[in-house]
Coordinates of C-alpha atoms (C1' of nucleotides) in Angstrom, one line a residue:
Chain A
M1 CA -7.9 -19.8 12.1
N2 CA -9.2 -21.0 8.9
I3 CA -9.3 -24.5 7.7
V4 CA -6.1 -23.8 5.3
E5 CA -4.4 -22.5 8.0
Q6 CA -4.9 -25.7 10.4
M7 CA -3.7 -28.1 7.6
K8 CA -0.6 -26.0 7.6
E9 CA -0.2 -26.0 11.3
R10 CA -0.5 -30.2 10.7
I11 CA 1.6 -30.6 8.1
K12 CA 4.5 -28.0 9.8
E13 CA 3.9 -30.3 13.1
E14 CA 4.3 -33.6 10.7
V15 CA 7.7 -32.5 9.1
A16 CA 8.8 -31.4 12.9
Q17 CA 8.4 -35.0 14.2
A18 CA 9.7 -36.7 10.8
A19 CA 12.9 -34.6 10.9
E20 CA 13.0 -35.8 14.8
K21 CA 12.0 -39.4 14.0
A22 CA 14.9 -39.3 11.0
G23 CA 17.0 -38.8 13.8
I24 CA 18.6 -35.3 11.8
V25 CA 18.4 -33.0 14.5
S26 CA 17.1 -32.7 18.6
K27 CA 14.1 -31.0 19.2
E28 CA 15.7 -28.2 20.5
E29 CA 18.0 -27.3 17.5
L30 CA 14.7 -27.3 15.4
P31 CA 14.5 -24.1 13.5
V32 CA 10.6 -22.8 13.5
I33 CA 9.5 -24.5 9.9
I34 CA 8.5 -22.2 7.2
L35 CA 5.5 -24.0 4.7
E36 CA 4.9 -21.5 1.9
T37 CA 2.3 -22.1 -0.9
P38 CA 4.5 -22.1 -3.9
K39 CA 3.7 -19.7 -7.3
E40 CA 4.3 -22.4 -9.5
K41 CA 1.5 -25.2 -9.0
E42 CA 4.3 -27.8 -10.5
H43 CA 5.8 -27.3 -7.2
G44 CA 2.4 -28.4 -4.9
D45 CA 0.2 -27.3 -2.9
F46 CA 2.6 -26.5 0.1
A47 CA 6.3 -26.7 -0.1
T48 CA 9.1 -26.1 3.1
N49 CA 12.7 -25.2 2.8
L50 CA 13.6 -26.9 5.9
A51 CA 15.9 -29.5 4.7
M52 CA 18.2 -26.6 3.4
Q53 CA 18.1 -24.5 6.5
L54 CA 19.6 -27.8 7.9
A55 CA 22.2 -28.5 6.0
G56 CA 24.7 -26.7 8.1
V57 CA 23.8 -28.1 11.3
A58 CA 23.3 -31.6 9.6
K59 CA 26.4 -31.4 7.8
K60 CA 24.7 -33.4 4.9
A61 CA 23.6 -32.4 1.6
P62 CA 20.0 -30.7 1.7
R63 CA 18.6 -33.1 -0.7
L64 CA 19.5 -36.3 0.9
I65 CA 17.8 -34.5 4.3
A66 CA 14.8 -34.1 2.7
E67 CA 15.0 -37.8 1.9
D68 CA 15.0 -38.7 5.3
I69 CA 12.8 -36.5 6.2
T70 CA 9.9 -37.6 3.4
S71 CA 10.6 -41.1 4.3
N72 CA 10.0 -40.7 7.9
F73 CA 6.7 -39.0 7.1
D74 CA 2.9 -40.3 7.9
K75 CA 1.0 -39.1 5.1
S76 CA -2.2 -39.8 6.1
K77 CA -2.0 -37.4 9.2
A78 CA -2.7 -34.7 6.7
S79 CA -4.4 -35.3 3.7
I80 CA -1.3 -35.8 1.9
E81 CA -1.3 -37.5 -1.6
K82 CA 2.3 -37.3 -2.6
M83 CA 5.8 -35.6 -1.7
E84 CA 8.6 -35.0 -4.1
I85 CA 11.7 -33.5 -3.5
A86 CA 12.6 -30.3 -5.9
G87 CA 15.3 -28.2 -6.7
P88 CA 18.2 -27.4 -4.1
G89 CA 16.0 -29.5 -2.0
F90 CA 13.0 -28.1 -1.4
I91 CA 10.0 -30.6 -0.2
N92 CA 6.8 -30.2 -2.0
F93 CA 3.4 -31.5 -0.5
F94 CA 0.5 -32.6 -3.0
L95 CA -3.0 -32.6 -1.3
D96 CA -6.1 -33.9 -1.8
N97 CA -8.0 -30.5 -2.0
S98 CA -11.4 -31.9 -1.0
Y99 CA -10.4 -30.3 2.6
L100 CA -11.1 -27.2 1.1
R101 CA -14.8 -27.3 1.0
D102 CA -15.0 -26.6 4.7
L103 CA -14.0 -23.3 4.0
I104 CA -17.2 -22.3 2.0
P105 CA -19.8 -22.8 5.1
S106 CA -17.6 -20.6 7.0
I107 CA -16.7 -17.7 4.9
V108 CA -20.8 -17.5 3.8
N109 CA -21.9 -17.5 7.4
E110 CA -19.0 -14.9 8.5
G111 CA -20.2 -13.0 5.9
K112 CA -19.0 -9.1 6.2
T113 CA -16.4 -10.5 9.0
Y114 CA -14.9 -13.1 7.2
G115 CA -10.9 -11.9 7.0
K116 CA -11.1 -10.5 10.7
T117 CA -8.6 -11.4 13.0
N118 CA -7.5 -10.6 16.6
Y119 CA -3.9 -9.9 15.1
G120 CA -3.8 -6.4 16.6
G121 CA -5.4 -7.8 20.0
Q122 CA -7.8 -4.7 19.9
E123 CA -4.5 -2.1 21.0
K124 CA -5.5 1.6 20.9
V125 CA -3.9 2.8 17.4
Q126 CA -4.5 6.8 16.3
V127 CA -3.6 7.4 12.6
E128 CA -3.4 10.7 11.9
F129 CA -3.4 11.4 7.9
V130 CA -3.8 13.9 5.0
S131 CA -3.7 17.3 8.1
A132 CA -3.7 19.7 4.8
N133 CA -3.6 23.0 5.5
P134 CA -6.7 24.8 5.3
T135 CA -5.3 27.1 2.9
G136 CA -6.7 25.5 -0.4
N137 CA -7.9 22.8 -2.3
L138 CA -6.6 19.2 -1.6
H139 CA -4.1 18.0 -4.2
L140 CA -2.8 15.3 -5.4
G141 CA -0.7 14.2 -2.7
H142 CA -3.1 14.4 -0.3
A143 CA -5.1 12.4 -2.2
R144 CA -2.7 9.3 -2.2
G145 CA -2.5 10.1 1.4
A146 CA -6.1 10.2 2.3
A147 CA -6.5 7.0 0.0
V148 CA -3.6 4.9 1.7
G149 CA -4.7 6.2 5.3
D150 CA -8.1 5.3 4.9
S151 CA -7.6 2.0 4.0
L152 CA -4.9 1.3 6.3
C153 CA -7.1 2.4 8.9
N154 CA -10.0 0.0 7.1
I155 CA -7.3 -2.7 7.0
L156 CA -6.0 -2.1 10.7
T157 CA -9.6 -2.6 11.8
M158 CA -10.3 -5.7 10.3
A159 CA -6.7 -7.0 11.9
G160 CA -8.4 -6.4 14.9
Y161 CA -6.3 -2.9 16.1
D162 CA -8.9 -0.1 17.4
V163 CA -8.3 2.4 15.2
T164 CA -9.0 6.6 15.4
R165 CA -8.7 8.5 12.3
E166 CA -7.7 11.8 12.8
Y167 CA -7.0 15.1 10.8
Y168 CA -4.9 17.8 12.5
I169 CA -5.7 21.0 11.7
N170 CA -3.0 24.0 11.1
D171 CA -5.4 26.7 12.4
A172 CA -2.8 28.7 14.1
G173 CA 0.4 30.4 12.7
N174 CA 1.7 32.4 9.6
Q175 CA -0.3 30.0 6.9
I176 CA -3.8 31.2 8.7
S177 CA -2.6 34.9 8.7
N178 CA -1.6 34.6 4.9
L179 CA -5.1 33.0 4.2
A180 CA -6.7 36.3 5.9
L181 CA -4.5 38.5 3.9
S182 CA -5.5 36.8 1.0
V183 CA -9.1 36.9 1.7
E184 CA -8.9 40.1 2.4
A185 CA -7.2 41.2 -0.9
R186 CA -9.7 38.9 -3.0
Y187 CA -12.5 40.6 -1.0
L188 CA -11.2 44.0 -2.2
Q189 CA -10.1 43.0 -5.5
A190 CA -14.2 41.9 -5.8
L191 CA -15.3 45.3 -4.4
G192 CA -12.9 46.7 -7.7
V193 CA -10.3 47.9 -5.1
D194 CA -6.5 47.7 -6.5
A195 CA -5.6 45.4 -3.9
D196 CA -2.0 43.5 -3.9
M197 CA -1.9 39.5 -2.6
P198 CA 0.2 39.3 0.0
E199 CA 3.9 37.8 -1.1
D200 CA 3.0 34.3 0.1
G201 CA -0.5 34.4 -0.5
Y202 CA -2.8 31.8 -1.6
H203 CA -3.8 32.1 -5.3
G204 CA -6.5 29.2 -5.7
A205 CA -9.6 29.9 -7.1
D206 CA -11.1 29.3 -3.9
V207 CA -10.0 32.0 -2.1
Q208 CA -11.2 34.1 -4.9
Q209 CA -14.7 32.6 -4.6
F210 CA -14.5 33.5 -0.8
G211 CA -13.8 36.9 -1.6
K212 CA -16.5 37.4 -4.0
E213 CA -19.1 35.6 -1.6
L214 CA -18.1 38.4 0.8
A215 CA -18.4 41.2 -1.4
E216 CA -21.8 39.8 -2.2
K217 CA -22.9 39.5 1.0
H218 CA -21.4 42.1 3.0
G219 CA -20.7 44.8 0.1
E220 CA -18.2 47.5 1.6
Q221 CA -18.8 47.1 5.0
Y222 CA -15.5 45.6 6.1
V223 CA -13.6 48.0 3.9
D224 CA -13.6 50.8 6.8
V225 CA -13.1 48.2 9.9
E226 CA -10.1 48.3 12.1
K227 CA -7.1 46.3 10.8
E228 CA -7.1 43.8 13.6
E229 CA -10.7 43.4 13.6
R230 CA -10.9 43.0 9.9
L231 CA -7.9 40.5 9.8
A232 CA -10.2 38.1 12.5
F233 CA -12.8 38.3 10.6
F234 CA -11.2 36.7 7.2
R235 CA -9.2 34.6 9.0
E236 CA -12.3 33.1 10.7
Y237 CA -14.3 32.6 7.7
G238 CA -11.7 31.5 5.6
L239 CA -10.9 29.0 7.8
K240 CA -14.2 27.6 8.4
R241 CA -15.0 27.8 4.2
E242 CA -11.6 25.8 4.1
M243 CA -12.7 23.6 6.2
E244 CA -16.1 22.9 4.8
K245 CA -14.8 22.3 1.5
L246 CA -12.0 20.1 2.6
K247 CA -14.4 18.0 4.8
Q248 CA -16.9 17.6 2.2
D249 CA -14.3 16.8 -0.5
L250 CA -12.7 13.9 1.9
L251 CA -16.3 12.8 2.6
D252 CA -16.9 12.2 -1.0
F253 CA -13.8 10.4 -1.5
G254 CA -14.8 8.1 1.2
V255 CA -12.4 9.4 4.1
D256 CA -14.6 9.8 7.3
F257 CA -12.3 11.0 10.4
D258 CA -13.2 10.4 14.0
V259 CA -11.6 13.5 15.2
W260 CA -10.6 16.7 13.8
F261 CA -7.8 18.2 15.9
S262 CA -7.8 22.0 16.2
E263 CA -3.8 23.3 16.6
T264 CA -5.5 26.8 18.3
S265 CA -6.9 24.4 21.1
L266 CA -3.3 23.5 22.1
Y267 CA -2.3 27.1 22.5
E268 CA -6.2 27.8 24.6
D269 CA -5.5 24.8 26.6
G270 CA -1.9 25.7 27.9
K271 CA -1.0 22.1 26.3
I272 CA 2.7 23.8 24.7
E273 CA 3.5 26.1 27.9
E274 CA 2.8 22.5 29.6
T275 CA 4.5 20.5 27.5
L276 CA 7.7 23.0 27.5
Q277 CA 7.5 23.1 30.8
L278 CA 7.8 19.3 31.2
L279 CA 11.0 19.0 28.3
E280 CA 12.7 21.9 30.9
E281 CA 11.9 19.7 33.8
S282 CA 13.9 16.9 32.4
Q283 CA 16.3 19.2 30.4
E284 CA 15.7 18.2 27.1
V285 CA 16.2 21.9 26.2
Y286 CA 18.7 25.0 26.5
K287 CA 18.9 28.6 25.5
E288 CA 20.6 30.0 23.1
D289 CA 20.9 33.1 20.9
G290 CA 17.6 34.2 22.5
A291 CA 15.7 31.2 21.1
I292 CA 15.1 28.3 23.4
W293 CA 16.5 24.6 21.7
F294 CA 15.6 21.2 22.0
K295 CA 18.2 18.7 22.6
S296 CA 17.3 16.3 20.0
T297 CA 20.5 15.1 19.2
N298 CA 20.7 13.3 22.6
Y299 CA 18.0 11.1 20.6
G300 CA 19.4 10.6 16.8
D301 CA 18.4 13.6 15.3
D302 CA 21.2 15.6 13.3
K303 CA 21.0 18.9 14.9
D304 CA 19.3 20.4 17.7
R305 CA 16.2 22.3 17.3
V306 CA 14.6 25.5 18.3
L307 CA 11.4 25.4 20.1
V308 CA 10.8 28.9 20.9
K309 CA 12.3 31.6 18.5
S310 CA 14.4 34.7 19.7
D311 CA 11.2 36.6 19.0
G312 CA 9.2 34.6 21.7
T313 CA 7.1 32.8 19.0
Y314 CA 7.1 28.9 18.3
T315 CA 8.1 26.7 15.7
Y316 CA 6.4 24.3 14.0
L317 CA 7.6 21.7 15.9
T318 CA 6.5 22.7 19.4
P319 CA 2.6 22.7 19.5
D320 CA 3.2 19.4 17.3
I321 CA 5.2 18.2 19.9
A322 CA 2.3 19.3 22.2
Y323 CA -0.1 17.2 20.0
H324 CA 1.8 14.2 20.5
K325 CA 2.0 14.3 24.0
N326 CA -1.6 14.7 24.0
K327 CA -2.3 11.7 21.7
F328 CA -0.4 9.4 24.3
E329 CA -2.4 10.8 27.3
R330 CA -5.8 9.7 25.5
G331 CA -4.1 6.2 26.0
F332 CA -3.1 5.4 22.2
K333 CA -0.4 2.8 22.5
K334 CA 1.0 3.3 19.1
V335 CA 0.4 6.3 16.7
I336 CA 0.8 6.5 13.0
N337 CA 1.3 9.4 11.1
I338 CA 1.2 9.5 6.9
W339 CA 3.1 12.6 5.8
G340 CA 4.1 13.9 2.7
A341 CA 7.2 13.5 1.5
D342 CA 8.1 17.2 2.5
H343 CA 7.8 16.1 6.0
H344 CA 10.7 13.2 5.7
G345 CA 13.3 15.4 7.1
Y346 CA 10.9 16.0 10.0
I347 CA 10.8 12.6 11.1
P348 CA 14.0 12.6 13.5
R349 CA 13.2 15.2 15.3
M350 CA 9.3 13.7 15.8
R351 CA 11.2 10.6 16.6
A352 CA 13.5 12.5 19.5
A353 CA 10.7 14.4 21.0
V354 CA 8.4 11.0 21.5
Q355 CA 11.3 9.9 23.4
A356 CA 12.4 13.0 25.5
L357 CA 8.8 12.7 26.3
G358 CA 9.3 9.5 28.2
Y359 CA 7.4 7.6 25.3
N360 CA 9.2 4.2 23.1
K361 CA 10.2 5.5 20.0
E362 CA 8.4 2.2 18.8
Q363 CA 5.1 3.5 19.6
L364 CA 5.3 6.2 17.0
E365 CA 5.3 5.2 13.4
T366 CA 5.9 7.1 10.6
Q367 CA 4.6 6.4 6.9
I368 CA 6.2 8.9 4.2
I369 CA 3.6 9.2 1.1
Q370 CA 6.1 9.7 -1.7
M371 CA 5.7 12.3 -4.8
V372 CA 2.9 11.8 -7.3
N373 CA 3.7 12.7 -10.7
L374 CA 0.8 13.0 -13.2
Y375 CA 1.1 12.3 -16.8
E376 CA -1.6 13.3 -19.4
N377 CA -0.9 12.2 -23.4
G378 CA 2.6 10.8 -22.3
E379 CA 3.7 14.1 -20.7
K380 CA 4.0 15.0 -17.3
V381 CA 1.5 17.8 -15.9
K382 CA 3.6 20.9 -15.0
M383 CA 1.8 22.0 -11.7
S384 CA 2.6 25.4 -9.5
K385 CA 1.6 25.8 -6.2
R386 CA 2.1 29.7 -6.0
T387 CA -0.4 30.4 -8.7
G388 CA -3.1 27.6 -7.4
K389 CA -2.5 26.2 -11.0
A390 CA -2.6 22.1 -9.5
V391 CA -5.1 18.8 -9.9
T392 CA -6.7 18.9 -7.0
L393 CA -8.5 15.5 -5.5
R394 CA -11.9 17.3 -6.8
D395 CA -10.7 17.1 -10.1
L396 CA -9.5 13.5 -10.0
M397 CA -12.9 12.4 -8.1
E398 CA -14.6 14.3 -11.3
E399 CA -12.7 13.5 -14.2
V400 CA -11.5 10.0 -13.2
G401 CA -13.8 8.9 -10.7
I402 CA -13.6 7.8 -6.9
D403 CA -13.1 4.1 -7.4
A404 CA -10.4 4.4 -9.8
T405 CA -8.8 7.2 -7.9
R406 CA -8.8 4.8 -4.9
Y407 CA -7.5 1.7 -6.4
F408 CA -4.8 3.6 -8.4
F409 CA -3.3 5.2 -5.2
A410 CA -3.9 2.0 -3.2
M411 CA -2.3 0.1 -5.8
R412 CA 1.4 1.5 -5.3
S413 CA 3.4 0.9 -2.6
A414 CA 3.4 4.4 -0.4
D415 CA 6.9 4.9 -0.2
T416 CA 7.8 4.9 -3.6
H417 CA 7.2 7.6 -6.2
L418 CA 4.1 7.2 -8.0
D419 CA 3.6 8.0 -11.9
F420 CA -0.5 8.5 -11.9
D421 CA -1.4 8.0 -15.7
L422 CA -4.6 10.2 -15.9
D423 CA -5.5 8.5 -19.4
L424 CA -5.1 5.1 -17.8
A425 CA -7.0 5.9 -15.0
K426 CA -9.8 7.6 -16.9
S427 CA -9.9 4.7 -19.8
Q428 CA -13.0 2.6 -19.2
S429 CA -11.3 -0.4 -21.0
N430 CA -9.4 -3.4 -19.9
E431 CA -6.4 -1.5 -19.5
N432 CA -8.0 -0.1 -16.2
P433 CA -6.6 -2.5 -13.4
V434 CA -9.8 -1.6 -11.4
Y435 CA -12.4 -3.0 -13.7
Y436 CA -10.4 -6.4 -14.0
V437 CA -11.6 -6.7 -10.3
Q438 CA -15.1 -4.6 -10.4
Y439 CA -15.9 -7.3 -13.6
A440 CA -15.4 -10.0 -11.5
H441 CA -18.0 -8.5 -9.1
A442 CA -20.3 -7.9 -11.7
R443 CA -20.0 -11.2 -13.2
L444 CA -21.0 -13.0 -9.8
C445 CA -23.9 -10.8 -9.6
S446 CA -25.1 -11.8 -12.9
I447 CA -24.5 -15.5 -11.8
F448 CA -27.0 -14.9 -9.4
R449 CA -29.3 -13.3 -11.1
Q450 CA -29.5 -15.9 -14.1
A451 CA -29.7 -18.5 -11.4
E452 CA -32.9 -16.9 -10.0
E453 CA -34.5 -16.5 -13.6
K454 CA -34.1 -20.4 -14.0
G455 CA -35.5 -20.6 -10.8
F456 CA -32.8 -22.2 -8.4
A457 CA -32.5 -20.6 -5.1
F458 CA -29.5 -20.2 -2.9
E459 CA -28.9 -22.8 -0.5
P460 CA -26.5 -22.1 2.2
E461 CA -26.8 -25.5 3.6
A462 CA -26.1 -27.0 0.1
D463 CA -24.5 -30.4 -0.1
L464 CA -21.3 -29.5 -1.5
S465 CA -19.5 -32.3 -2.8
A466 CA -19.9 -31.5 -6.3
V467 CA -17.3 -29.0 -5.5
A468 CA -14.3 -30.7 -7.0
T469 CA -12.5 -29.3 -10.0
E470 CA -8.9 -27.9 -10.0
K471 CA -10.5 -24.2 -10.8
E472 CA -12.5 -24.6 -7.9
Y473 CA -9.6 -25.7 -5.5
D474 CA -7.6 -23.0 -6.8
L475 CA -10.3 -20.5 -5.9
L476 CA -10.8 -21.8 -2.3
K477 CA -7.2 -21.6 -1.5
K478 CA -6.8 -18.2 -2.7
M479 CA -10.0 -17.0 -0.6
G480 CA -8.5 -18.9 2.4
E481 CA -5.1 -16.6 2.3
F482 CA -7.7 -13.7 2.9
P483 CA -7.5 -13.5 6.6
E484 CA -3.5 -13.6 6.8
I485 CA -3.1 -11.2 3.6
V486 CA -5.1 -8.6 5.7
A487 CA -3.1 -9.2 9.0
L488 CA -0.1 -8.7 7.1
A489 CA -1.2 -5.8 5.3
A490 CA -1.6 -4.3 8.5
E491 CA 1.8 -5.5 9.9
K492 CA 3.5 -3.7 6.9
Y493 CA 1.5 -1.0 7.1
A494 CA 0.5 -1.9 3.2
P495 CA -3.0 -1.5 1.4
H496 CA -1.6 -2.7 -1.9
R497 CA -1.5 -6.1 -0.7
I498 CA -5.0 -6.1 -1.1
T499 CA -5.4 -4.6 -4.6
N500 CA -2.7 -7.2 -5.4
Y501 CA -4.9 -10.2 -3.3
L502 CA -8.1 -8.8 -5.1
H503 CA -6.7 -8.9 -8.6
E504 CA -5.4 -12.5 -7.8
L505 CA -8.9 -13.6 -6.2
S506 CA -10.5 -11.9 -9.4
S507 CA -8.4 -13.9 -12.0
A508 CA -9.1 -17.1 -10.2
F509 CA -12.5 -16.4 -10.5
H510 CA -12.1 -15.0 -13.9
S511 CA -10.5 -18.2 -15.1
F512 CA -12.9 -20.9 -13.0
Y513 CA -15.6 -18.4 -15.1
N514 CA -14.4 -19.6 -18.5
A515 CA -13.9 -23.2 -17.8
E516 CA -17.0 -24.1 -15.6
R517 CA -20.4 -23.0 -15.8
V518 CA -22.3 -22.3 -12.6
V519 CA -26.1 -22.3 -13.6
D520 CA -26.9 -25.5 -15.3
S521 CA -30.3 -26.8 -15.5
E522 CA -29.2 -30.1 -16.3
D523 CA -27.3 -30.5 -13.0
E524 CA -28.8 -29.3 -10.1
R525 CA -26.8 -30.7 -7.6
K526 CA -23.6 -29.5 -9.2
T527 CA -25.2 -25.8 -9.4
K528 CA -26.6 -25.8 -6.0
A529 CA -23.1 -26.6 -4.5
R530 CA -21.5 -24.0 -6.7
L531 CA -23.7 -21.3 -6.0
V532 CA -22.6 -21.4 -2.7
L533 CA -19.1 -21.8 -3.6
V534 CA -19.6 -18.2 -6.1
K535 CA -21.4 -16.9 -2.4
A536 CA -18.3 -17.3 -1.1
V537 CA -16.1 -15.6 -3.7
Q538 CA -18.2 -12.6 -3.8
T539 CA -18.5 -12.2 0.3
T540 CA -14.1 -12.1 0.0
L541 CA -14.3 -10.2 -2.9
Q542 CA -16.4 -7.4 -1.2
N543 CA -14.8 -7.4 1.9
G544 CA -11.6 -6.7 0.4
M545 CA -13.1 -3.7 -2.1
R546 CA -14.1 -2.3 0.8
L547 CA -11.3 -2.4 2.7
I548 CA -9.6 0.1 -0.2
G549 CA -12.4 2.2 -0.9
V550 CA -13.7 0.8 -4.3
S551 CA -17.4 0.2 -4.7
A552 CA -18.3 -3.0 -5.6
P553 CA -21.0 -3.0 -8.7
E554 CA -23.5 -5.2 -9.3
K555 CA -23.6 -4.6 -13.1
M556 CA -21.1 -3.1 -15.6
Chain B
rG1 C1' 28.7 18.1 1.8
rC2 C1' 25.2 15.1 4.9
rC3 C1' 20.7 12.0 5.2
rC4 C1' 16.5 9.2 3.0
rU5 C1' 13.7 6.6 -1.2
rA6 C1' 14.2 4.4 -5.4
rG7 C1' 16.7 1.8 -9.7
rU8 C1' 13.7 -5.7 -11.4
rA9 C1' 10.6 -7.8 -18.6
rG10 C1' 9.6 -2.6 -23.8
rC11 C1' 6.1 0.5 -20.2
rU12 C1' 4.1 0.9 -15.3
rC13 C1' 5.3 -2.2 -10.6
rA14 C1' 5.0 -6.3 -7.0
rG15 C1' 8.4 -10.2 -4.4
rU16 C1' 13.0 -7.8 0.5
rG17 C1' 17.4 -14.7 2.7
rG18 C1' 15.2 -19.9 -0.6
rA19 C1' 12.2 -22.6 -7.6
rA20 C1' 13.1 -14.9 -11.1
rG21 C1' 6.5 -12.5 -10.6
rA22 C1' 2.1 -9.7 -12.3
rG23 C1' -0.6 -6.0 -15.5
rC24 C1' -0.1 -3.3 -20.0
rA25 C1' 2.1 -3.4 -24.2
rA26 C1' 3.6 -7.5 -28.3
rC27 C1' 2.1 -12.0 -31.0
rA28 C1' -1.5 -16.8 -31.3
rG29 C1' -6.2 -19.0 -30.4
rC30 C1' -11.4 -19.0 -27.8
rC31 C1' -18.2 -15.8 -27.9
rU32 C1' -25.2 -21.0 -30.8
rC33 C1' -22.8 -21.5 -24.0
rC34 C1' -23.8 -17.4 -16.3
rU35 C1' -21.2 -10.3 -18.8
rA36 C1' -15.2 -10.6 -24.1
rA37 C1' -14.0 -4.6 -19.0
rG38 C1' -13.1 -12.3 -19.8
rC39 C1' -10.1 -17.0 -20.9
rU40 C1' -5.7 -20.1 -22.6
rG41 C1' -1.1 -20.4 -24.9
rU42 C1' 3.5 -17.8 -27.0
rA43 C1' 7.6 -14.8 -26.3
rG44 C1' 10.1 -11.2 -23.3
rG45 C1' 15.6 -10.9 -17.2
rU46 C1' 23.8 -10.4 -16.0
rC47 C1' 17.4 -8.2 -10.7
rA48 C1' 21.8 -0.7 -12.0
rC49 C1' 27.5 -1.9 -11.2
rA50 C1' 31.4 -3.8 -7.9
rG51 C1' 33.0 -6.4 -3.9
rG52 C1' 31.5 -9.5 0.9
rU53 C1' 28.3 -12.8 4.1
rU54 C1' 25.6 -17.3 3.6
rC55 C1' 24.8 -24.1 1.7
rG56 C1' 21.7 -20.4 -0.6
rA57 C1' 21.0 -13.3 -2.2
rA58 C1' 16.9 -9.2 -6.6
rU59 C1' 16.2 -9.6 -0.7
rC60 C1' 21.6 -8.9 4.4
rC61 C1' 26.6 -5.3 4.2
rU62 C1' 30.2 -2.3 1.8
rG63 C1' 31.5 1.3 -2.3
rU64 C1' 30.3 3.4 -6.8
rC65 C1' 26.8 5.3 -10.6
rU66 C1' 21.9 7.2 -11.7
rA67 C1' 16.8 9.8 -10.5
rG68 C1' 13.7 11.6 -6.9
rG69 C1' 13.3 14.2 -2.2
rG70 C1' 14.9 16.3 2.6
rC71 C1' 18.6 19.1 5.5
rG72 C1' 15.2 26.7 8.2
rC73 C1' 14.8 31.0 14.3
rC74 C1' 9.3 28.1 7.5
rA75 C1' 5.0 25.0 7.8

RNA sequence: GCCCUAGUAGCUCAGUGGAAGAGCAACAGCCUCCUAAGCUGUAGGUCACAGGUUCGAAUCCUGUCUAGGGCGCCA
């Protein structure tokens, strides 16, 4: 708990005592006291709504209750300068903020770990995200999923969870057979043979490229090979190349998975049969019309789901259930899936499956990444999966850049539709929100360069009593919020809380920067104190930027 | 038809029981001074609509409207 949180606790205690002393309520009747940081400065450093909460129990006007509380409040206990009753019955506290100076050395000492809490208690959590079929390039939606998923993993880690990043490779089933057929067709075409692409084939330039590669490398070697063997070869080749590309794109985007989990391995290890058997034993399935059905309606789904089709093959759901069973068997207490919007309707059946396997439904959390609409020149860009004409993650990284792309995706709540303005993301101007934060960092670095030039050494143990202006206290208050914000972002699975925070912190810094000088040859004591202050800002800013995978440039 | 998500300033969006917010755009100022990709100020809102619960609702409940998505023995 940092100094700000300690101060809040102390005030809460005093508020509780004052309420008791005033005889408004007994200790048992006292609700949890909420102490918030008002948005408006006129409303003080902290405020509580307790008087209004008690109005019902006390049968008294909130403002009168507030008066009773304030008159029984021992101001000396918590650096309180004054208290005001405002609005419908808020009690606003105005503090002597010099206590905030203690934050500075603690942030500087903690360095890269500032913001870390043990909110998650080192619980083992698995996050599955992206998991795009290895049949083409990662597109916009996957890019959003990658940015949000990776940021969320960073946040969870900092909030004290033991996180594993995982990618589920759909390397079994129809889509891979289709990939094999598509590679085959492109291979033949590259040799000048008039071959048709399969109906649901993959028309992307990548598959075309594979065909060319194969034609160059192997010539007509595979034209006359027996069909089964030939397709197996194309299948393996296509898959290998797609996976290489996927991994590289994601790595370049700053996303590094711990586990790449193959769907095929579930077949090979008999995990699917095992899961089916288990469901059968616990009477969660039944036979009808030659198929095997899962009674998902027992767990709130709106209809039962086929697990084994009448032709004997599995539906997509079946291996996925086995996969989820495997996740829990590996000891994860919580499993988080980050899925595209097209999987929305799939959530109830997966939740049902997890329960049918005997797990608690709270152990599975599914976050939906909503659709991304791309805008360019003020117009919506049309995309078509069939023809392979789509904006890819690679395009975004090249055209927009990694930082702006990641910031834009992390910036918005993931479960709402996102309009991605390509011109805005590309623009190197103040219209682009990512630069606001990066610029703050570049300015911080510039201050240290200047200090060095002017002969000021950075001294972590410097006397900080010169830190005393309102702008400095505003900055410190903002920095003090960071660990709470990280924990909250983890609790709500909401990376955009971090970008909001970074913007606020940058704003407090820019405001300070314009009002006050750090490096001042006339005042060594102040300069040294402010250098440590500014170091703490830099540390906090860097830690936040790292969470969302945005670089912190030293110059811009 | 059923289910999910959304509807808040001109635009893009935060806020999800407690005092209506930010960025951009608009308007007016601020560089002999650590980076003006910045700062300061002004203006801009029946929080889609109608009921309900509450001392108090943008937030919770019900209904309606609008937009997007999902409802397959596809993945």
